[in-house]
Every structure is written in structure tokens, then in C-alpha cells.
């Protein structure tokens, strides 16, 4: 079973899923995610927004928007607000 962990995105961002088969699986879906995530990071580096070919909407500062990368890329707004309030009651975003 594959799981999310700190730095889990790195093989996907840098097109290295085949070098981390024990963590990524190297499946067709992993390669699709690799392409989409890398494109989003490159777009962010060039233009300041992490857009993808997926129709997820615009991410902008102060919107509480987070891109969720999975088999389907989606945009979630304030998806972890309850957790952030638990960890830091004074935190706002």
C-alpha cells in the first residue's frame, strides 16, 4: 500500500517515479500524476500560479484554496480548516 508522507511528491514533481517504484508503484496512474504534478509546478515557477490541464479553477492568495493531486486533480477550499484551528486556534487563512 502506498501512502502520503513528507516529500512524497518529489518523485512526481521531478519525473522520477520510476526511480522510486517502492513508493510510487510506477503504474500508468502514477505516470499520469507525475505529468500533471510536474506541469503544475513548472507553471507555478513560470507564472506564479499552479495551474494544470485539469479544470480546477484558479488558486490565489487568501482563497484558502489547495490543489489536491490524486487520480483526479481537484481544488478544495479550506479543506483542513478544522485541523488548523485545532493545531493553532489563532491561525487564520
XYZ file of C-alpha atoms in Angstrom:
93
model
C 0.000 0.000 0.000
C 1.270 3.449 -0.885
C 0.871 6.343 1.490
C 1.426 10.034 1.756
C 4.451 11.204 3.713
C 6.660 14.282 3.896
C 8.393 14.702 0.485
C 6.159 12.068 -1.190
C 5.530 14.488 -4.055
C 9.196 14.839 -5.048
C 9.353 11.862 -7.481
C 6.223 13.195 -9.189
C 7.441 16.785 -9.405
C 10.813 15.838 -10.928
C 9.629 12.985 -13.191
C 11.334 10.285 -11.124
C 8.500 7.867 -10.300
C 10.450 5.040 -11.942
C 13.343 5.643 -9.551
C 11.036 5.275 -6.533
C 8.972 2.243 -7.521
C 8.712 1.042 -3.931
C 6.988 4.348 -3.054
C 5.146 5.258 -6.285
C 4.301 1.884 -7.811
C 5.250 3.056 -11.290
C 1.726 2.402 -12.597
C 0.063 4.134 -15.528
C -1.801 6.295 -12.994
C 1.482 7.221 -11.272
C 2.902 8.407 -14.588
C -0.220 10.452 -15.353
C 0.007 12.059 -11.914
C 3.724 12.668 -12.482
C 2.966 14.599 -15.687
C 0.190 16.642 -14.115
C 2.050 17.491 -10.923
C 5.243 18.414 -12.746
C 3.266 20.639 -15.131
C 1.622 22.394 -12.172
C 4.991 23.097 -10.526
C 6.539 24.335 -13.779
C 3.558 26.620 -14.375
C 3.884 27.938 -10.820
C 7.595 28.648 -11.341
C 6.920 30.479 -14.622
C 3.695 32.343 -13.883
C 3.104 32.238 -10.126
C 0.003 30.032 -10.324
C -0.015 26.214 -10.108
C -2.433 25.660 -12.988
C -2.795 22.254 -14.641
C -4.609 20.871 -17.653
C -7.320 19.821 -15.220
C -10.269 22.155 -14.799
C -9.744 23.016 -11.135
C -10.129 26.771 -11.049
C -7.689 29.483 -10.114
C -5.625 29.344 -6.953
C -4.993 32.739 -5.406
C -3.626 34.032 -2.124
C -6.193 34.341 0.624
C -8.699 31.990 -1.005
C -7.936 29.027 1.236
C -7.508 27.024 -1.965
C -5.437 23.865 -2.079
C -4.880 21.646 -5.088
C -5.491 18.007 -4.238
C -3.453 15.735 -6.520
C -4.982 12.269 -6.881
C -6.373 10.249 -9.787
C -8.472 13.346 -10.344
C -6.975 16.743 -9.538
C -9.367 18.990 -7.682
C -9.393 22.301 -5.921
C -10.539 22.340 -2.306
C -11.162 25.478 -0.300
C -10.448 25.461 3.428
C -10.360 21.643 3.371
C -8.236 21.449 6.520
C -9.643 24.417 8.422
C -10.820 22.325 11.397
C -7.383 20.724 11.737
C -5.610 24.081 11.569
C -7.906 25.518 14.240
C -7.174 22.516 16.436
C -3.403 22.890 15.987
C -3.380 26.681 16.275
C -6.654 28.292 17.419
C -5.412 31.759 16.443
C -4.441 30.798 12.881
C -6.466 32.248 10.016
C -6.147 31.763 6.295
